mmCIF file of C-alpha atoms in Angstrom:
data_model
loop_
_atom_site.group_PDB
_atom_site.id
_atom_site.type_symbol
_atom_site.label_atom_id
_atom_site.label_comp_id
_atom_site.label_asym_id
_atom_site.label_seq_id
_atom_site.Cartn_x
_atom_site.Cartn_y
_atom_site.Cartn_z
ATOM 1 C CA UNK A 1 -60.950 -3.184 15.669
ATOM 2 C CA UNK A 2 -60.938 -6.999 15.965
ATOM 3 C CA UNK A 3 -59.422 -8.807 12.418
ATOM 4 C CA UNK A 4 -59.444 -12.361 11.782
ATOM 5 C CA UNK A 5 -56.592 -13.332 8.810
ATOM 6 C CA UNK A 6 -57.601 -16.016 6.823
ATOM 7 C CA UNK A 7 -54.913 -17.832 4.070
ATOM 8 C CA UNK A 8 -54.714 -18.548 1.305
ATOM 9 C CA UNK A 9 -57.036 -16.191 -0.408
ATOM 10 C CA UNK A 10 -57.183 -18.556 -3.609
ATOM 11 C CA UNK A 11 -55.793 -21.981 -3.605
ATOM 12 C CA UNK A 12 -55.890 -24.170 -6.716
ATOM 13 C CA UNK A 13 -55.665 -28.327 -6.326
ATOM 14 C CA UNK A 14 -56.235 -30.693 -8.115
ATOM 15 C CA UNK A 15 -58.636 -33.381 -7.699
ATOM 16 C CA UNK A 16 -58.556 -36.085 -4.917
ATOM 17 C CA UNK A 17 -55.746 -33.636 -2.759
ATOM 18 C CA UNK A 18 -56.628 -32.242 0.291
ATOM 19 C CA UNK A 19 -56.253 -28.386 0.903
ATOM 20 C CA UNK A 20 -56.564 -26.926 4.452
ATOM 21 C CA UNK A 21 -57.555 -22.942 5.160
ATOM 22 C CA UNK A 22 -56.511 -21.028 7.917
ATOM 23 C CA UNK A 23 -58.371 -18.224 10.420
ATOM 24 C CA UNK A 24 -56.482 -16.334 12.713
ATOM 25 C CA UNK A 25 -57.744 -13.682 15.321
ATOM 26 C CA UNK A 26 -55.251 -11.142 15.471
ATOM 27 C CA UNK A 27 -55.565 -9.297 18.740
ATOM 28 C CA UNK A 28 -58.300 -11.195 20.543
ATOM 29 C CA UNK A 29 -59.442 -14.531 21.356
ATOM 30 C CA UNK A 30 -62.128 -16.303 19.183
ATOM 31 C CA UNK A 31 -64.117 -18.994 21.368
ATOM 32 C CA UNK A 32 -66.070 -19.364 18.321
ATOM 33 C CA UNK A 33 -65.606 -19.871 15.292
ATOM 34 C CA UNK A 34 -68.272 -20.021 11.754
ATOM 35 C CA UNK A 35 -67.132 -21.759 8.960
ATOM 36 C CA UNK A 36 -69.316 -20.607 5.570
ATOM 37 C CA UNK A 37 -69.383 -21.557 1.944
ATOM 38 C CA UNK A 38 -70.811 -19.393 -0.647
ATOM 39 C CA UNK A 39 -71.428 -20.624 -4.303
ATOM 40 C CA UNK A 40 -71.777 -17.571 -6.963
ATOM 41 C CA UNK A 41 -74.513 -15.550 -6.720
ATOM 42 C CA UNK A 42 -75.857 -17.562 -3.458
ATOM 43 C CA UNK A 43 -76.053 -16.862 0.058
ATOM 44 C CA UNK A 44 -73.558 -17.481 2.919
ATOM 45 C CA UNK A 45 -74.513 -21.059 3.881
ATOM 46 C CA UNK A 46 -73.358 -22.463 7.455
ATOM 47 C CA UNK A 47 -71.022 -25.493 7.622
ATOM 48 C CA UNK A 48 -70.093 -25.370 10.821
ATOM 49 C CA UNK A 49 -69.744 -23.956 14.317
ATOM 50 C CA UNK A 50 -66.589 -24.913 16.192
ATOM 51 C CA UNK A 51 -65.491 -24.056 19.703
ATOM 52 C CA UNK A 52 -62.290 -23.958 21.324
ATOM 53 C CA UNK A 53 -60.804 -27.428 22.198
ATOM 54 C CA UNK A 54 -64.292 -28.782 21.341
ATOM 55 C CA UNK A 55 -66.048 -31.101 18.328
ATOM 56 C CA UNK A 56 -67.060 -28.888 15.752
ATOM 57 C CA UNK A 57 -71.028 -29.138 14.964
ATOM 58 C CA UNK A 58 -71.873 -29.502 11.507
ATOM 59 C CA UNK A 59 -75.056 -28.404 9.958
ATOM 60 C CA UNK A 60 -77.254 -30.565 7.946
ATOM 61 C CA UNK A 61 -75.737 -31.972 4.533
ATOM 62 C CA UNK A 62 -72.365 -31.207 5.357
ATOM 63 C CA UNK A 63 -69.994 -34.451 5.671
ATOM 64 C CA UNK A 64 -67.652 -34.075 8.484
ATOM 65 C CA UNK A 65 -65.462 -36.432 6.891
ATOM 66 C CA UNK A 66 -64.643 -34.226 3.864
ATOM 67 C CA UNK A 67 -64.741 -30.759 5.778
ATOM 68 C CA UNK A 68 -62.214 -30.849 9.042
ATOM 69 C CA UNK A 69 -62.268 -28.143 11.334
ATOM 70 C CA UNK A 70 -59.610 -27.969 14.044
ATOM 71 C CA UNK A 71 -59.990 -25.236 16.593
ATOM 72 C CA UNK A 72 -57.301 -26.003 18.911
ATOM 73 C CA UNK A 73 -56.446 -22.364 20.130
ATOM 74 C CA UNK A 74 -58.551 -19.775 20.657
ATOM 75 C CA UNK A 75 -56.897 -17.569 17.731
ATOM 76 C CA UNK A 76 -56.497 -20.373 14.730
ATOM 77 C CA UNK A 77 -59.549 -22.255 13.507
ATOM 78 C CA UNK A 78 -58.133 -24.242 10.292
ATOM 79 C CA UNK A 79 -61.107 -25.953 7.686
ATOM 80 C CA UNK A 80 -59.228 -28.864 5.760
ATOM 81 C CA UNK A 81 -61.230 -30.292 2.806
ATOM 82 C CA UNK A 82 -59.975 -33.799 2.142
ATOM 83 C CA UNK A 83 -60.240 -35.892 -1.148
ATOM 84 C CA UNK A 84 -61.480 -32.500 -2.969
ATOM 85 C CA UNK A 85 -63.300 -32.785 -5.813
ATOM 86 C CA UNK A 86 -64.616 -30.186 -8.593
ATOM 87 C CA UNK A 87 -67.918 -29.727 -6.916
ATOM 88 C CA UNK A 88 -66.268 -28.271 -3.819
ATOM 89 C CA UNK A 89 -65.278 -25.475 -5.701
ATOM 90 C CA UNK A 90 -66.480 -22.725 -4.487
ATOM 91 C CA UNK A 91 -65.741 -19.558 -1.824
ATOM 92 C CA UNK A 92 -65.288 -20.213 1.974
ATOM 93 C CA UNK A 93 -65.018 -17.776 4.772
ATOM 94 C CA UNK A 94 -64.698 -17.924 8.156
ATOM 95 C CA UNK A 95 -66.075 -15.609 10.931
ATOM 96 C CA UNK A 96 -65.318 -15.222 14.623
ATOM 97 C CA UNK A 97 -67.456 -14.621 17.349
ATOM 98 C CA UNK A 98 -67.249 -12.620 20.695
ATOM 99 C CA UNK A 99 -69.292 -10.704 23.176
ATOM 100 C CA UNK A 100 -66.983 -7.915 22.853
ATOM 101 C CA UNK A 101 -66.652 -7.911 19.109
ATOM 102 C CA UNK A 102 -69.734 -9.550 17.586
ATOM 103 C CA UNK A 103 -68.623 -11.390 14.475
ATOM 104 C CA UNK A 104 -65.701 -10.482 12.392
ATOM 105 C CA UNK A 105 -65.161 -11.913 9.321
ATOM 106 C CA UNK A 106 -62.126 -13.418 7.290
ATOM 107 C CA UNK A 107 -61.546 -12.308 3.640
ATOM 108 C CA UNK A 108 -62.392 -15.332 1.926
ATOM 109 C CA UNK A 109 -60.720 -18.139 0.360
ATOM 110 C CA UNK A 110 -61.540 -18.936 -3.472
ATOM 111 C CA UNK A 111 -61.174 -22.632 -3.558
ATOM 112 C CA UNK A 112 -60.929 -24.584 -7.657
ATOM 113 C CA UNK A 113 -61.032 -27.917 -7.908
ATOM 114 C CA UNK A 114 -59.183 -29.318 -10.978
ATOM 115 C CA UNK B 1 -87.706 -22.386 9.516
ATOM 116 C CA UNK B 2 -85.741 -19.079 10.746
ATOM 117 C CA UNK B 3 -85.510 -17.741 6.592
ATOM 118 C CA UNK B 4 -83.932 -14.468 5.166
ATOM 119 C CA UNK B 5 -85.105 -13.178 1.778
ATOM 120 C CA UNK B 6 -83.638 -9.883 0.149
ATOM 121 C CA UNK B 7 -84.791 -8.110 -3.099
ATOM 122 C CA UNK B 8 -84.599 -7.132 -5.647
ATOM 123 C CA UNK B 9 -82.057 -9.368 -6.505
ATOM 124 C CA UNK B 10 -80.113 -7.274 -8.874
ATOM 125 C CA UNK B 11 -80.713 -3.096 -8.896
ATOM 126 C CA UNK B 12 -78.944 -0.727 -11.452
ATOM 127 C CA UNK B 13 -78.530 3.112 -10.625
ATOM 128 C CA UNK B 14 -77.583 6.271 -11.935
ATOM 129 C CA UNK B 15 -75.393 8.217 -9.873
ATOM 130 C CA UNK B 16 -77.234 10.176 -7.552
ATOM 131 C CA UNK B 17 -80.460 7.838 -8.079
ATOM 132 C CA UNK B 18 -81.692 7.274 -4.802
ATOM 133 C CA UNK B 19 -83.724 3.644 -4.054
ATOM 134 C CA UNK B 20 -83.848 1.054 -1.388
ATOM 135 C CA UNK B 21 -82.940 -2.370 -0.888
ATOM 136 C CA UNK B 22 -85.506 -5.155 1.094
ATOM 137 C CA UNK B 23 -84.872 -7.662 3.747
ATOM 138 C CA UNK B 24 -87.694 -9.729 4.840
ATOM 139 C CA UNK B 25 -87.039 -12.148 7.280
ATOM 140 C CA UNK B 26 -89.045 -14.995 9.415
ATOM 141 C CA UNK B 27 -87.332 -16.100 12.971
ATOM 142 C CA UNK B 28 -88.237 -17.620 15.814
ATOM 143 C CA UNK B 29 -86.883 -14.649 18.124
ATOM 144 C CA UNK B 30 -84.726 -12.134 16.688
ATOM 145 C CA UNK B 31 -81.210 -10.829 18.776
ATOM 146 C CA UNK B 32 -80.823 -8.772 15.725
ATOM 147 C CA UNK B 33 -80.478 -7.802 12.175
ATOM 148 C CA UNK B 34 -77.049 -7.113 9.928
ATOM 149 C CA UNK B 35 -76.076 -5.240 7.034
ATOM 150 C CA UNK B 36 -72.784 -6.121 5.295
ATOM 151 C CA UNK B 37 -71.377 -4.717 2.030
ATOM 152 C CA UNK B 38 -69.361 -7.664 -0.152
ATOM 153 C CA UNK B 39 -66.736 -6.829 -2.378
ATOM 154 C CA UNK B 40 -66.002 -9.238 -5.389
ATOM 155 C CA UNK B 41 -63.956 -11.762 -3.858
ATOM 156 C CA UNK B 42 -63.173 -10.860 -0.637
ATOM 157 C CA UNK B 43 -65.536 -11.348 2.872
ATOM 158 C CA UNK B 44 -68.514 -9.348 4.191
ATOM 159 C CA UNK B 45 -67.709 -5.609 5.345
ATOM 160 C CA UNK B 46 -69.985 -4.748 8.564
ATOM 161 C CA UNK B 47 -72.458 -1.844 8.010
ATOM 162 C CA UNK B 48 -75.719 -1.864 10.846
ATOM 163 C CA UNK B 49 -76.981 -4.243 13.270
ATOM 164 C CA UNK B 50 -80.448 -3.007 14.029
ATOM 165 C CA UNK B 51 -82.328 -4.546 17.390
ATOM 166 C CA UNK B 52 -85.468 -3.582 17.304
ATOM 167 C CA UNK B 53 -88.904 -2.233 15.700
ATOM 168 C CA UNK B 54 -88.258 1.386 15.145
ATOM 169 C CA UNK B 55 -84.912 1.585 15.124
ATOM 170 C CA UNK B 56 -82.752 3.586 12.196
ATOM 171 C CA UNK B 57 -78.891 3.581 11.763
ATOM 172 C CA UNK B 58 -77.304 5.551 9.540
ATOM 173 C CA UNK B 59 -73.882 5.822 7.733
ATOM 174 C CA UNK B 60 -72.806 8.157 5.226
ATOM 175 C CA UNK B 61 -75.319 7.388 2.732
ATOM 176 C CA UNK B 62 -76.680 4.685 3.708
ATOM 177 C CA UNK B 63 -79.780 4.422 6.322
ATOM 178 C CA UNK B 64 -80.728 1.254 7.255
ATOM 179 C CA UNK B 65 -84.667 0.497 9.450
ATOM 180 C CA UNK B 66 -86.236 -2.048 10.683
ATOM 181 C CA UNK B 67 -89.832 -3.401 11.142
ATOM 182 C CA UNK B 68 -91.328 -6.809 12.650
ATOM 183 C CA UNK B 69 -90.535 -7.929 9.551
ATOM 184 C CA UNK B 70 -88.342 -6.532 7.280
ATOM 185 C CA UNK B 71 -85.535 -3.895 6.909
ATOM 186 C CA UNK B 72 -84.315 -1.468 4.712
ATOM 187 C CA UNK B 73 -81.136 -0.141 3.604
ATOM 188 C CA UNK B 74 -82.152 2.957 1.642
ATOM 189 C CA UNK B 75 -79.252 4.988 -0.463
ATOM 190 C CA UNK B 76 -79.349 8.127 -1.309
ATOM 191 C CA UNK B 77 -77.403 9.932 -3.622
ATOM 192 C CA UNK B 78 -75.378 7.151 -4.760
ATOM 193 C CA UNK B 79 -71.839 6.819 -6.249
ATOM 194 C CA UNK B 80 -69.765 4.468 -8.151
ATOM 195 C CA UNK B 81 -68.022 3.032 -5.531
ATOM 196 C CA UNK B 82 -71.100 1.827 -3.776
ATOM 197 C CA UNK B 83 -71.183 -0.953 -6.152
ATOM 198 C CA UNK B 84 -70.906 -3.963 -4.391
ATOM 199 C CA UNK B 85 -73.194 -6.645 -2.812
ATOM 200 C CA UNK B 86 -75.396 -6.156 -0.180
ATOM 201 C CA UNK B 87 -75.930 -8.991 2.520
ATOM 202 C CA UNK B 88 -78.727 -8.651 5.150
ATOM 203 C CA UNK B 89 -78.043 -11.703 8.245
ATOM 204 C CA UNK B 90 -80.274 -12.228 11.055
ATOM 205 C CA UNK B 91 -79.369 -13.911 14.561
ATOM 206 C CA UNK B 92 -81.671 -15.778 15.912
ATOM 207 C CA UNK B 93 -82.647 -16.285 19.411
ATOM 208 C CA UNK B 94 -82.319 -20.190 19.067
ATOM 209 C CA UNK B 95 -78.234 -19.939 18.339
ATOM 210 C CA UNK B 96 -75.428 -17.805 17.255
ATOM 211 C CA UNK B 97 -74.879 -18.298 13.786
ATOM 212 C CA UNK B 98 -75.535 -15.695 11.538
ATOM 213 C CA UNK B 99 -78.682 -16.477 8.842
ATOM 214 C CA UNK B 100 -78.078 -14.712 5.351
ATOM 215 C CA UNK B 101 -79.991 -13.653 2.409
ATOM 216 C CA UNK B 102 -78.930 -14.065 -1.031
ATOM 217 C CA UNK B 103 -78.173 -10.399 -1.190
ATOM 218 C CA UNK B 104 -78.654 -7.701 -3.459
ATOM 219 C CA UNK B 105 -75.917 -6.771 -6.100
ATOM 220 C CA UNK B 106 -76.028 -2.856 -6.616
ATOM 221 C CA UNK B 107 -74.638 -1.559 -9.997
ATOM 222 C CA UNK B 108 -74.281 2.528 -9.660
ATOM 223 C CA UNK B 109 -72.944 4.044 -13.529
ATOM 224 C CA UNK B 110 -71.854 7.918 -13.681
#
């Protein structure tokens, strides 16, 4: 079956760095791509949707600026969080999407801000 | 607002206590309806997508139904190692983007 790698699984950085997370679809090609961020014991909530060689479109709230999503193939999508600060702490996952595959999800990344 | 509510939001078993878990959901259209298991840590396992009114998947021991409005993953017989989280995500018919509950953490003790 379809697998999408995503790296680090837990990054550490202190505040004011930027730390960028990587999604790779092994074996197939991901037009798109979901970026989510879940805080503990909440939902998955939506950042973004970002298609190949396109702007990604961010949902409501979420400052493009701080969250950068590059999809520049069509098997790495990469979310870089700039200036981090302790309140982006939290765990973010990406998950492809394709006609063939439906959505396949990464294993998470546990970002701390410190 | 397309909106996804699960319950209860925390449900502790014996082993081989059956009981089910609730998704309710409000969308505009739905394409369809998703159960995912989620490990501590790591990113949602697939389990169902369910289409339509009526229709029943199962897996091991796990069934999962759907209404006009909600779904149900029912266990039966439960172990252990069914501990986990429990995510229920609808698509909608105005975009792509899966829409998730909170989910439901399931606690089975021998």
């Amino acid at each position: 079956g379809a697998v999408v790698s995503q790296h680090p699984s837990r990054v550490i950085c202190k505040s004011g760095t930027s730390v960028k997370i990587e999604c790779r679809s092994l074996d197939f090609q991901a037009t798109t791509m979901f970026w989510y961020r879940q805080f503990p014991k909440q939902s998955l909530m939506l950042m973004a949707t970002s298609n190949e060689g396109s702007k990604a479109t961010y949902e409501q709230g979420v400052e493009k600026d701080k969250f950068l999503i590059n999809h520049a193939s069509l098997t790495l999508s990469t979310l870089t969080v700039t200036s981090a600060h302790p309140e982006d702490s939290s765990f973010y996952i990406c998950s492809a999407w394709t006609e063939n595959y439906g959505y396949t999800f990464g294993s998470g990344t546990r970002l701390t801000v410190v | 607002e397309d909106q996804v509510t699960q319950s209860p939001e925390a449900l502790r078993l014996q082993e081989g206590e059956s009981s089910s878990l609730n998704c309710s959901y409000t969308v505009s259209g739905l394409r369809g309806l998703f159960w995912y298991r989620q490990d501590p840590g790591k990113g949602p396992e697939f389990l169902f997508t369910l289409y339509s009114a009526g229709e029943e998947k199962e897996k091991e021991r796990l069934k999962a139904t759907l209404t006009k409005k909600e779904s149900f993953l029912h266990i039966t017989a439960p172990k252990p190692e069914d501990s986990a989280t429990y995510l229920c995500a609808v698509q909608a018919d105005t975009g792509t983007a899966l829409i998730f509950g909170k989910g439901t953490t399931l606690s089975v003790s021998s």
